[in-house]
Coordinates of C-alpha atoms and ligand atoms in Angstrom, one line a residue:
Chain A
M1242 CA -9.0 15.4 -21.4
Q1243 CA -6.4 13.0 -19.3
I1244 CA -4.2 13.7 -17.5
V1245 CA -1.0 11.7 -15.6
V1246 CA 1.0 12.5 -13.0
D1247 CA 5.3 11.6 -12.8
L1248 CA 4.8 11.2 -9.5
T1249 CA 8.5 10.1 -9.5
R1250 CA 9.1 13.6 -10.5
C1251 CA 6.4 14.9 -8.0
Q1252 CA 7.6 16.4 -4.8
G1253 CA 4.5 16.8 -2.9
Y1254 CA 4.4 20.7 -3.2
A1255 CA 0.9 20.7 -3.9
Q1256 CA 0.0 23.7 -6.1
C1257 CA -1.9 21.4 -8.1
V1258 CA -4.1 20.9 -5.1
F1259 CA -4.7 24.5 -3.9
L1260 CA -5.5 25.1 -7.6
A1261 CA -7.8 22.1 -8.5
P1262 CA -8.9 21.1 -5.2
D1263 CA -11.6 18.7 -6.7
V1264 CA -8.9 17.2 -9.4
F1265 CA -5.9 16.7 -6.9
Q1266 CA -5.9 15.7 -3.3
L1267 CA -3.3 14.9 -0.9
H1268 CA -3.6 11.8 0.9
G1269 CA -1.6 11.9 3.9
E1270 CA 1.2 14.2 3.6
E1271 CA 2.7 13.9 0.3
G1272 CA 0.6 11.1 -1.2
L1273 CA -1.1 12.7 -4.3
L1274 CA -4.0 11.2 -5.9
Y1275 CA -6.2 12.8 -8.9
L1276 CA -8.9 12.1 -11.1
P1277 CA -7.0 10.8 -14.2
A1278 CA -10.3 11.7 -16.6
V1279 CA -10.3 15.9 -16.2
P1280 CA -14.2 17.0 -15.7
D1281 CA -15.2 19.1 -18.4
D1282 CA -15.7 22.1 -15.8
Q1283 CA -12.0 21.8 -14.0
L1284 CA -10.4 21.9 -17.3
E1285 CA -9.3 25.9 -17.1
R1286 CA -8.5 25.1 -13.3
V1287 CA -6.1 21.7 -14.3
R1288 CA -4.4 24.1 -16.7
Q1289 CA -3.4 26.3 -14.2
A1290 CA -2.0 23.6 -12.1
V1291 CA -0.1 22.0 -15.4
A1292 CA 1.3 25.3 -15.6
A1293 CA 2.2 26.0 -11.6
C1294 CA 3.9 22.7 -11.0
P1295 CA 7.1 23.8 -10.2
V1296 CA 9.0 20.2 -11.4
Q1297 CA 6.6 19.9 -14.4
A1298 CA 5.2 16.9 -13.6
I1299 CA 1.8 16.9 -15.0
L1300 CA 1.1 16.3 -18.4
M1301 CA -2.6 17.0 -19.8
G1302 CA -3.9 15.6 -23.4
K1303 CA -6.1 13.6 -24.9
G1304 CA -6.1 10.0 -24.6
V1305 CA -5.3 7.7 -27.8
S1306 CA -8.5 7.3 -29.7
A1307 CA -10.5 4.0 -28.9
G1308 CA -11.5 3.7 -33.4
A1309 CA -7.9 4.4 -34.1
E1310 CA -7.5 1.2 -35.7
Chain B
M280 CA 20.1 11.9 -38.6
P281 CA 20.8 10.0 -41.9
S282 CA 17.7 9.9 -44.1
D283 CA 17.1 6.1 -44.2
L284 CA 16.8 5.7 -40.6
R285 CA 13.8 8.3 -40.3
D286 CA 12.1 6.6 -43.2
G287 CA 11.1 2.6 -43.2
R288 CA 8.8 0.5 -41.2
I289 CA 8.7 0.6 -37.5
V290 CA 6.7 -2.1 -35.4
I291 CA 6.3 -1.6 -31.4
V292 CA 4.6 -4.7 -29.7
G293 CA 2.6 -3.2 -26.6
A294 CA 0.7 -0.7 -26.7
S295 CA 0.6 0.5 -22.8
L296 CA 3.0 3.2 -20.5
A297 CA 6.4 2.1 -23.0
G298 CA 4.7 1.4 -26.3
L299 CA 2.8 5.0 -26.1
R300 CA 6.1 6.8 -24.7
A301 CA 8.3 5.6 -27.5
A302 CA 5.5 6.2 -30.3
E303 CA 5.8 9.8 -29.6
T304 CA 9.2 10.1 -29.2
L305 CA 9.9 8.2 -32.4
R306 CA 7.8 11.3 -34.1
E307 CA 9.1 13.5 -31.9
E308 CA 12.5 13.0 -33.1
G309 CA 11.8 13.1 -36.5
F310 CA 10.6 9.5 -37.4
A311 CA 8.6 9.9 -40.7
G312 CA 8.0 6.6 -42.1
S313 CA 5.1 4.0 -40.8
L314 CA 4.5 3.1 -37.3
T315 CA 2.2 -0.2 -36.3
V316 CA 1.9 -0.1 -32.4
V317 CA 0.1 -4.3 -31.7
G318 CA -1.8 -4.3 -28.5
D319 CA -3.2 -7.2 -27.2
E320 CA -5.3 -5.5 -24.7
P321 CA -8.8 -4.5 -26.6
R322 CA -8.4 -0.9 -24.8
P323 CA -6.1 2.0 -25.7
P324 CA -3.0 2.6 -23.6
Y325 CA -3.8 3.4 -20.1
D326 CA -2.3 3.9 -16.4
R327 CA -2.4 1.2 -14.0
P328 CA -1.1 2.7 -10.8
P329 CA -4.2 4.6 -10.0
L330 CA -5.6 0.7 -10.6
S331 CA -4.7 -0.2 -6.8
K332 CA -5.2 3.1 -5.3
Q333 CA -7.8 5.7 -6.9
V334 CA -9.6 3.3 -8.3
L335 CA -9.7 0.8 -5.2
I336 CA -11.0 3.3 -2.7
G337 CA -13.6 4.4 -5.0
D338 CA -12.7 7.4 -6.2
V339 CA -12.2 6.9 -10.4
P340 CA -14.0 4.1 -12.3
A341 CA -10.9 2.1 -13.7
E342 CA -11.7 3.0 -17.4
A343 CA -11.0 6.8 -16.7
T344 CA -7.3 5.9 -16.6
A345 CA -6.3 6.2 -20.4
L346 CA -3.0 7.7 -20.9
P347 CA -2.7 11.2 -22.4
M348 CA -0.9 11.9 -25.3
R349 CA 2.1 14.4 -25.2
R350 CA 1.4 14.0 -29.4
D351 CA -0.1 12.1 -31.7
P352 CA 1.5 9.9 -32.6
D353 CA 0.4 9.1 -36.3
A354 CA 0.4 5.5 -35.6
E355 CA -1.5 2.3 -37.0
W356 CA -3.2 0.8 -33.6
R357 CA -3.7 -2.8 -33.7
L358 CA -5.7 -3.2 -30.3
G359 CA -6.8 -6.3 -29.2
V360 CA -4.5 -8.9 -31.5
A361 CA -1.5 -10.4 -29.9
A362 CA 2.0 -10.9 -31.1
T363 CA 2.1 -14.6 -31.5
G364 CA 5.8 -15.1 -32.8
L365 CA 8.9 -13.1 -34.0
D366 CA 11.3 -14.2 -37.1
L367 CA 14.3 -12.3 -36.7
L368 CA 15.6 -13.2 -40.3
E369 CA 12.2 -12.4 -42.3
K370 CA 11.7 -9.3 -40.0
R371 CA 8.4 -10.3 -39.3
V372 CA 5.9 -9.9 -36.4
M373 CA 3.2 -12.9 -36.5
L374 CA 0.2 -11.9 -35.2
A375 CA -2.6 -13.9 -33.7
D376 CA -5.5 -13.3 -36.3
G377 CA -2.8 -14.8 -38.7
E378 CA -1.6 -11.9 -40.2
S379 CA 2.2 -10.7 -40.1
L380 CA 3.7 -7.4 -40.2
S381 CA 7.1 -6.6 -41.7
Y382 CA 9.5 -4.5 -39.9
D383 CA 12.6 -2.6 -40.2
R384 CA 12.8 -2.1 -37.0
L385 CA 11.0 -3.5 -34.0
L386 CA 10.4 -2.1 -30.3
I387 CA 9.4 -5.2 -27.5
A388 CA 7.4 -3.7 -25.2
T389 CA 4.8 -6.4 -23.8
G390 CA 5.5 -6.0 -20.2
T391 CA 4.3 -8.4 -17.8
R392 CA 1.1 -10.0 -16.4
A393 CA -0.4 -11.0 -13.2
R394 CA 1.4 -13.8 -11.7
P395 CA -1.9 -16.3 -11.4
W396 CA -2.9 -18.3 -8.2
P397 CA -1.2 -21.4 -8.8
N398 CA -3.9 -24.0 -8.6
P399 CA -6.2 -23.1 -11.7
E400 CA -9.5 -24.4 -10.6
E401 CA -9.0 -22.3 -7.1
G402 CA -8.2 -19.3 -8.9
A403 CA -11.2 -19.5 -11.2
L404 CA -13.1 -19.5 -8.0
Q405 CA -15.6 -15.9 -8.3
G406 CA -14.3 -13.7 -5.7
V407 CA -10.9 -14.9 -6.2
F408 CA -9.1 -11.7 -8.2
T409 CA -5.5 -10.5 -9.7
L410 CA -5.0 -7.0 -10.2
R411 CA -3.1 -5.6 -13.9
T412 CA -5.6 -4.4 -16.1
I413 CA -8.8 -1.9 -16.1
D414 CA -11.1 -5.5 -15.9
D415 CA -9.5 -6.8 -13.2
A416 CA -9.9 -3.2 -11.3
T417 CA -13.3 -3.0 -12.3
G418 CA -14.2 -6.3 -11.1
L419 CA -12.2 -6.1 -7.7
A420 CA -13.8 -2.4 -7.4
E421 CA -17.2 -3.8 -7.8
A422 CA -16.4 -6.8 -4.9
L423 CA -15.1 -4.1 -2.8
A424 CA -18.2 -2.0 -3.2
A425 CA -20.5 -4.9 -2.3
G426 CA -19.2 -5.3 1.3
P427 CA -17.7 -8.3 1.6
R428 CA -17.4 -10.0 5.5
R429 CA -13.9 -10.0 4.9
V430 CA -11.0 -9.5 2.0
L431 CA -8.2 -12.0 2.2
V432 CA -4.9 -10.6 0.2
I433 CA -2.2 -13.1 -0.4
G434 CA 1.5 -11.6 -0.8
A435 CA 2.7 -8.1 1.2
G436 CA 4.8 -6.5 -1.6
F437 CA 3.7 -3.0 -3.0
T438 CA 0.3 -3.9 -4.6
G439 CA -0.8 -6.1 -1.8
S440 CA 0.0 -3.6 0.8
E441 CA -2.0 -1.0 -1.7
I442 CA -4.7 -3.2 -1.7
A443 CA -4.8 -3.6 2.0
S444 CA -4.8 0.1 2.5
A445 CA -7.7 0.6 0.4
C446 CA -9.8 -2.0 1.6
R447 CA -9.5 -0.6 5.1
E448 CA -10.2 3.1 4.0
R449 CA -13.4 1.9 2.6
G450 CA -13.8 0.2 6.1
L451 CA -13.5 -3.3 5.6
D452 CA -12.0 -6.5 7.4
V453 CA -8.8 -7.6 5.5
T454 CA -6.3 -10.4 6.6
V455 CA -2.9 -9.8 4.6
A456 CA -0.9 -13.3 4.1
E457 CA 2.8 -13.3 3.8
R458 CA 5.2 -15.8 3.6
G459 CA 8.2 -13.6 4.3
P460 CA 8.5 -11.7 7.5
A461 CA 7.0 -8.8 7.1
P462 CA 5.8 -6.5 4.4
L463 CA 7.9 -5.2 1.8
V464 CA 10.7 -6.7 3.6
G465 CA 12.2 -7.9 -0.3
A466 CA 12.2 -4.9 -1.8
L467 CA 12.9 -2.4 1.5
G468 CA 15.0 -4.6 3.6
G469 CA 14.7 -5.6 7.8
T470 CA 14.4 -1.8 9.3
L471 CA 11.1 -0.6 6.6
S472 CA 10.0 -3.9 6.5
R473 CA 9.3 -3.1 10.3
L474 CA 7.7 -0.1 9.8
A475 CA 5.6 -1.5 7.2
T476 CA 4.2 -4.1 9.7
L477 CA 3.3 -1.0 12.6
M478 CA 1.0 0.5 9.3
H479 CA -0.4 -2.4 8.5
R480 CA -1.7 -3.4 12.2
G481 CA -2.2 0.4 13.1
H482 CA -4.7 0.6 10.5
G483 CA -6.7 -2.3 11.7
V484 CA -5.0 -5.0 8.7
D485 CA -5.1 -8.5 10.4
L486 CA -1.1 -9.1 9.1
R487 CA -0.2 -12.9 9.0
C488 CA 3.7 -13.2 8.3
G489 CA 5.3 -16.2 8.2
V490 CA 2.6 -18.2 7.0
T491 CA 1.1 -19.4 3.5
V492 CA -1.8 -20.0 2.2
T493 CA -2.4 -23.9 1.0
A494 CA -5.7 -23.8 -0.3
L495 CA -8.5 -21.5 -1.4
H496 CA -12.4 -23.0 -0.7
G497 CA -15.6 -22.3 -2.7
D498 CA -19.1 -23.2 -1.7
G499 CA -21.1 -25.4 -4.0
N500 CA -22.0 -22.6 -6.7
G501 CA -18.4 -22.1 -7.3
R502 CA -18.1 -18.9 -4.9
F503 CA -14.7 -18.1 -2.8
T504 CA -15.7 -18.8 0.4
G505 CA -12.0 -18.9 2.5
A506 CA -8.6 -20.0 2.7
D507 CA -6.5 -22.3 5.1
L508 CA -3.3 -21.3 5.8
S509 CA -0.1 -22.9 6.5
D510 CA -0.1 -22.8 10.4
G511 CA -3.4 -24.8 10.4
T512 CA -5.5 -21.7 10.7
R513 CA -8.9 -21.0 8.3
V514 CA -9.7 -17.6 6.9
E515 CA -13.6 -17.2 6.4
A516 CA -13.8 -14.4 3.3
D517 CA -15.7 -13.3 0.4
V518 CA -12.9 -11.6 -1.9
C519 CA -9.4 -12.8 -2.3
V520 CA -6.7 -10.9 -3.7
V521 CA -3.8 -12.8 -5.4
A522 CA -0.6 -10.7 -5.6
L523 CA 1.9 -12.5 -5.8
G524 CA 4.1 -10.5 -8.3
A525 CA 4.3 -10.5 -12.0
V526 CA 5.4 -12.5 -14.8
R527 CA 7.1 -11.4 -18.1
N528 CA 5.3 -11.7 -21.2
V529 CA 8.0 -13.2 -23.4
E530 CA 6.1 -16.4 -24.1
W531 CA 5.4 -14.9 -27.7
L532 CA 9.2 -15.2 -28.3
A533 CA 10.4 -18.6 -27.3
E534 CA 11.2 -20.0 -30.5
S535 CA 12.6 -16.0 -32.2
G536 CA 16.5 -17.0 -30.8
L537 CA 16.2 -14.0 -28.6
A538 CA 17.5 -13.9 -24.7
A539 CA 14.1 -14.1 -23.4
G540 CA 13.3 -16.1 -20.5
R541 CA 11.5 -15.7 -17.1
R542 CA 13.4 -12.2 -15.8
G543 CA 12.5 -10.9 -19.7
V544 CA 14.2 -9.9 -22.7
A545 CA 18.0 -9.4 -22.1
C546 CA 19.2 -6.2 -23.9
D547 CA 22.2 -3.9 -24.0
A548 CA 22.5 -0.3 -22.5
G549 CA 21.2 1.1 -25.8
C550 CA 17.8 -1.0 -25.5
Q551 CA 19.3 -3.2 -28.0
A552 CA 17.9 -6.8 -27.5
F553 CA 20.3 -10.0 -27.4
N554 CA 19.9 -13.1 -28.8
M555 CA 20.7 -16.2 -27.1
Y556 CA 24.0 -16.2 -27.2
G557 CA 24.4 -12.5 -26.5
I558 CA 25.0 -11.4 -29.4
V559 CA 23.3 -7.6 -30.0
I560 CA 20.6 -7.9 -32.2
N561 CA 20.7 -4.5 -34.5
D562 CA 17.1 -4.0 -35.0
V563 CA 15.7 -4.8 -32.2
F564 CA 15.0 -3.3 -28.9
V565 CA 13.2 -3.8 -25.6
A566 CA 11.6 -1.3 -23.4
G567 CA 9.7 -1.3 -20.0
D568 CA 9.1 -4.1 -17.5
V569 CA 9.9 -6.7 -20.1
S570 CA 13.2 -6.0 -20.3
R571 CA 16.5 -6.9 -18.3
F572 CA 19.3 -4.2 -18.7
P573 CA 22.9 -3.9 -17.4
H574 CA 23.6 -0.8 -15.0
P575 CA 27.0 0.1 -14.6
L576 CA 26.3 1.8 -11.2
F577 CA 25.1 -1.7 -9.7
G578 CA 28.2 -3.7 -11.0
Y579 CA 26.8 -4.1 -14.5
Q580 CA 24.3 -6.6 -13.0
M581 CA 21.4 -7.1 -15.3
L582 CA 18.3 -5.2 -13.5
S583 CA 14.2 -6.5 -14.2
L584 CA 12.6 -3.2 -13.0
E585 CA 8.7 -3.0 -12.6
H586 CA 8.7 0.8 -12.5
W587 CA 6.6 3.2 -14.1
G588 CA 9.1 6.1 -14.5
N589 CA 11.7 3.2 -15.7
A590 CA 9.1 2.6 -18.5
V591 CA 8.9 6.1 -19.7
A592 CA 12.7 6.6 -19.5
Q593 CA 14.1 3.2 -21.5
A594 CA 11.0 3.7 -24.0
E595 CA 12.8 7.1 -24.8
V596 CA 16.5 5.8 -25.1
A597 CA 15.2 2.9 -26.9
A598 CA 13.0 5.4 -29.3
H599 CA 16.0 7.4 -30.0
N600 CA 18.6 4.8 -30.5
M601 CA 16.3 3.3 -33.3
L602 CA 16.8 6.6 -35.4
N603 CA 20.4 7.0 -34.6
P604 CA 23.5 5.3 -35.6
G605 CA 26.1 4.0 -32.9
P606 CA 27.9 6.6 -32.4
L607 CA 25.1 9.2 -31.9
Q608 CA 23.1 6.5 -29.3
R609 CA 22.6 7.0 -25.8
P610 CA 23.1 4.8 -22.8
H611 CA 19.6 4.0 -20.7
L612 CA 21.4 4.5 -17.1
T613 CA 18.6 6.5 -15.5
I614 CA 18.8 5.7 -11.5
P615 CA 15.8 3.5 -10.8
T616 CA 13.0 5.5 -8.9
F617 CA 9.9 4.6 -7.4
W618 CA 6.7 5.4 -5.5
S619 CA 3.9 3.7 -3.4
T620 CA 1.2 5.4 -1.6
Q621 CA -0.2 3.2 1.1
F622 CA -1.7 3.6 4.8
G623 CA -1.7 7.5 4.1
L624 CA 2.4 7.3 3.8
N625 CA 4.0 8.4 0.4
I626 CA 7.1 5.9 -0.5
K627 CA 9.8 6.6 -2.3
S628 CA 12.4 5.1 -3.5
V629 CA 15.8 5.6 -5.9
G630 CA 18.4 3.4 -6.8
V631 CA 18.4 -0.2 -6.0
P632 CA 17.8 -0.9 -2.0
T633 CA 18.2 -4.7 -2.4
Y634 CA 22.0 -3.5 -3.9
S635 CA 22.5 -3.4 0.0
D636 CA 24.6 -4.6 2.7
H637 CA 24.1 -1.7 5.3
V638 CA 21.7 0.8 6.0
V639 CA 21.6 4.3 8.2
I640 CA 18.5 6.5 8.9
A641 CA 20.1 9.6 7.5
Q642 CA 16.8 12.3 8.7
G643 CA 13.9 11.9 10.6
S644 CA 13.0 8.9 12.3
L645 CA 11.3 5.6 12.6
E646 CA 9.4 6.8 15.2
A647 CA 7.7 10.3 13.2
R648 CA 6.9 7.9 10.2
R649 CA 9.1 10.6 8.6
L650 CA 12.5 9.2 7.5
A651 CA 15.5 9.2 4.9
M652 CA 17.0 6.1 5.0
V653 CA 20.0 5.2 2.7
Y654 CA 21.6 1.9 1.6
G655 CA 24.8 1.6 1.1
Y656 CA 26.9 -1.5 -0.5
R657 CA 30.8 -1.8 0.4
G658 CA 30.8 1.5 1.5
R659 CA 29.2 3.0 -1.4
V660 CA 25.5 4.7 -1.5
T661 CA 23.3 2.4 -3.3
A662 CA 19.8 3.6 -2.7
A663 CA 17.3 5.7 -0.7
V664 CA 13.9 5.8 0.4
T665 CA 11.8 8.0 1.9
V666 CA 8.9 8.3 3.7
D667 CA 7.3 11.4 3.4
M668 CA 10.3 13.1 2.6
G669 CA 10.4 13.0 -0.9
K670 CA 12.0 16.4 -1.2
V671 CA 15.1 15.2 -0.3
L672 CA 15.4 12.5 -2.6
D673 CA 17.3 14.5 -5.4
Y674 CA 19.9 14.8 -2.8
Y675 CA 20.6 11.0 -2.4
R676 CA 20.2 10.9 -6.2
H677 CA 22.7 12.7 -6.6
L678 CA 24.8 10.7 -4.0
I679 CA 24.2 7.6 -6.0
E680 CA 24.9 8.7 -9.2
T681 CA 28.6 9.9 -8.0
A682 CA 28.7 6.7 -6.4
A683 CA 29.6 8.5 -2.8
E684 CA 31.1 7.1 0.3
F685 CA 28.6 5.4 2.5
P686 CA 27.2 5.9 5.2
P687 CA 27.1 9.6 3.4
P688 CA 28.4 12.9 4.8
P689 CA 26.9 15.3 6.5
G690 CA 25.1 17.2 3.9
A691 CA 21.3 17.7 5.4
A692 CA 21.0 19.9 8.4
D693 CA 18.4 18.0 9.8
R694 CA 20.6 15.2 10.0
A695 CA 19.8 12.1 12.5
I696 CA 21.9 10.9 14.9
A697 CA 21.4 7.4 13.5
A698 CA 23.0 8.4 10.3
D699 CA 26.4 7.5 11.8
I700 CA 25.0 4.0 13.0
P701 CA 24.9 1.7 9.9
I702 CA 22.7 -1.4 10.6
P703 CA 22.5 -4.5 8.5
S704 CA 20.1 -4.0 5.7
D705 CA 18.7 -7.6 5.9
V706 CA 17.3 -8.1 2.6
P707 CA 15.9 -11.5 2.4
D708 CA 16.3 -14.4 0.0
P709 CA 13.2 -13.7 -2.7
K710 CA 12.9 -17.4 -2.5
G711 CA 11.1 -17.0 1.4
L712 CA 8.9 -14.3 0.1
S713 CA 5.2 -14.4 -1.1
H714 CA 5.8 -11.7 -3.6
E715 CA 8.5 -11.3 -6.2
P716 CA 10.8 -8.3 -5.6
V717 CA 9.7 -5.0 -8.0
V718 CA 13.3 -4.7 -8.5
A719 CA 15.1 -7.7 -8.8
L720 CA 18.9 -7.9 -9.5
T721 CA 19.1 -10.9 -12.0
G722 CA 22.8 -11.1 -12.3
Y723 CA 25.3 -12.7 -10.2
L724 CA 27.4 -11.6 -7.2
P725 CA 29.2 -14.4 -5.9
D726 CA 29.0 -13.6 -2.0
R727 CA 25.2 -12.9 -2.3
R728 CA 22.8 -15.4 -2.4
L729 CA 19.9 -12.3 -3.2
M730 CA 20.2 -12.6 -6.7
V731 CA 18.5 -16.1 -7.4
V732 CA 15.1 -14.8 -8.3
Q733 CA 13.0 -17.9 -8.1
P734 CA 8.9 -17.9 -8.8
V735 CA 7.2 -18.7 -5.9
G736 CA 3.7 -19.7 -5.1
Ligands
FAD2488 C1 -1.8 -2.3 -10.1 C2 -0.5 -1.8 -10.2 C3 0.3 -0.8 -9.8 C4 1.1 -0.1 -9.8 N1 1.7 1.3 -9.0 C5 3.3 1.5 -9.3 C6 3.4 2.4 -8.5 O1 2.6 3.0 -7.4 N2 4.4 3.2 -8.9 C7 5.5 2.5 -9.9 O2 6.5 2.9 -10.1 N3 4.6 1.7 -10.7 C8 3.6 1.1 -10.4 N4 2.8 -0.2 -11.1 C9 3.5 -0.6 -12.5 C10 3.9 0.1 -13.5 O3 2.4 0.4 -14.1 C11 4.3 -0.3 -14.6 O4 6.1 -0.1 -14.5 C12 4.3 0.3 -16.2 O5 2.6 -0.2 -16.5 C13 5.1 -0.7 -17.6 O6 4.8 -0.2 -18.7 P1 5.3 -1.4 -19.9 O7 4.4 -0.4 -20.8 O8 6.2 -1.7 -19.7 O9 4.5 -2.6 -19.7 P2 2.7 -3.1 -19.0 O10 1.7 -1.6 -18.9 O11 2.6 -3.7 -18.6 O12 2.4 -3.3 -20.8 C14 2.5 -4.2 -21.7 C15 1.1 -4.5 -22.4 O13 1.4 -5.4 -23.3 C16 0.5 -5.7 -24.0 N5 1.1 -7.6 -24.5 C17 1.6 -8.5 -23.4 N6 2.0 -9.6 -24.5 C18 1.6 -9.1 -25.7 C19 1.6 -9.6 -27.1 N7 2.2 -11.0 -27.6 N8 1.3 -9.0 -28.3 C20 0.7 -7.7 -27.7 N9 0.5 -7.4 -26.6 C21 1.0 -7.9 -25.8 C22 -0.2 -6.2 -22.5 O14 -1.5 -6.6 -22.4 C23 0.1 -4.9 -22.0 O15 -1.0 -3.9 -22.3 C24 2.0 -0.7 -11.1 C25 1.3 -1.7 -11.9 C26 0.3 -1.9 -11.3 C27 -0.6 -3.2 -12.1
SF4_2489 S1 2.4 20.8 -7.8 FE1 3.6 19.6 -9.1 S2 5.0 18.5 -7.3 FE2 3.4 19.7 -6.6 S3 1.9 18.1 -5.8 FE3 1.2 18.8 -7.7 S4 2.1 17.5 -9.5 FE4 3.5 17.4 -7.3

């Protein structure tokens, strides 16, 4: 599973950082950096983060599969 | 929605952020016909912003940046093949493999590429990079991990600054060469560019402004070894990153008759392309970095943006309009929004900072490195930039949307004293910069020179 955070919308509330600290990290006061490819053992935590984000900025989903051609 | 618009054949050229989000929106809004997405990169859509951030720091491999789908757009993906031409009369897209695709409606989302170093031989030296694609980022991240003596970054726009920041985070020595007076000055104007200068220097970047790089040198084996600067100095380095801004991918449209040029493909506020006479072509739409479009809040000037959020918003509007007749179409009126993470600071911008004559620091202060700066043009709020104060951005977005008076009236409780002291916004002519601004007004205002955006190098 992949994630992307809409950082134009993200307000640095950091709920995601509390819920899945191995995936989301604050760089400085409010610069959010994250792992776009979610490790399998982090899926549940990231799901919680997606649900908890107050501005619904986190999208999780599959990437377009390479063999789609 | 009339059923004939829900059916038929739609082709999207450009398989990246705008192309993917448009494809999903088409299905979301009920398109049941055939959908083909053509992309010249061999990879499925991926996200570029991490390439200059997480990937260069070494947290994330470049290939791990695939964009998640909101839903499967049930499209045929023609990846690794470029569109080479467009026949508006026959309604066909020509492909590099000799095939062609007929369409009923077409979306152009071919984005931009990195502006190369002007001397191709020097640019081909081993150790010289640009940064736009996964392959670029993989190569550059490897070169940084190898522990070069020094990295030279040419151009101190957003991308160049983020690269320099990542290098410092890895403990690498880095020199940044910028033709303009300060980093980010073309995008944010004088005051914030002075803060950017402090951030570079404070983090140990060897920042050289007001200079150009005149030549790149290699050793006998074609490996980059250093560069000459216009002030007569020489920088010895093992890695060079050319961050001179972007070039719009419009060459494939050269013979098409569309209004496609250096600044992008012109379209109306509903994302429908103009031909070279300024006549709207009904079945051809444009979205993302390759577009230029008029915005009523900024004097109906044509905006060219290189903003993630714009690619998403414009793709959604274009897709909606591809499925709806005129009266039901929507305008793309989103206020431009941008972010950048560098030197531990989160910089966010809303509106068009270059469309300004004065600024005030409305909240916070430069000393605190935490502030909201508001930009005005002729007594009206046109933009705001926050440094580590992203939560207040929505408030200023609202001021821009409502064309509020500048300087902004008291609203925030922690209003700074400086909020009542407008100072010139000091936006330079882009001709004097190494990089191009990521927001360019490409129209014409008789009293302002900054609208003339020229290629540099
Ligand atoms: C390193 C980097 C960092 C960035 N950081 C930020 C940031 O912090 N904040 C922000 O707001 N924005 C940032 N951006 C900008 C953001 O990534 C772009 O705005 C976004 O990618 C635009 O999407 P797009 O789909 O319009 O164009 P692109 O992503 O450029 O995609 C266009 C696609 O079309 C393909 N193509 C081109 N010509 C053809 C052809 N003839 N036939 C077929 N396919 C073709 C291209 O190869 C490409 O895959 C960054 C960009 C880069 C490169
Ligand atoms: S929870 Fe949402 S708003 Fe908060 S930092 Fe994470 S993504 Fe941003």
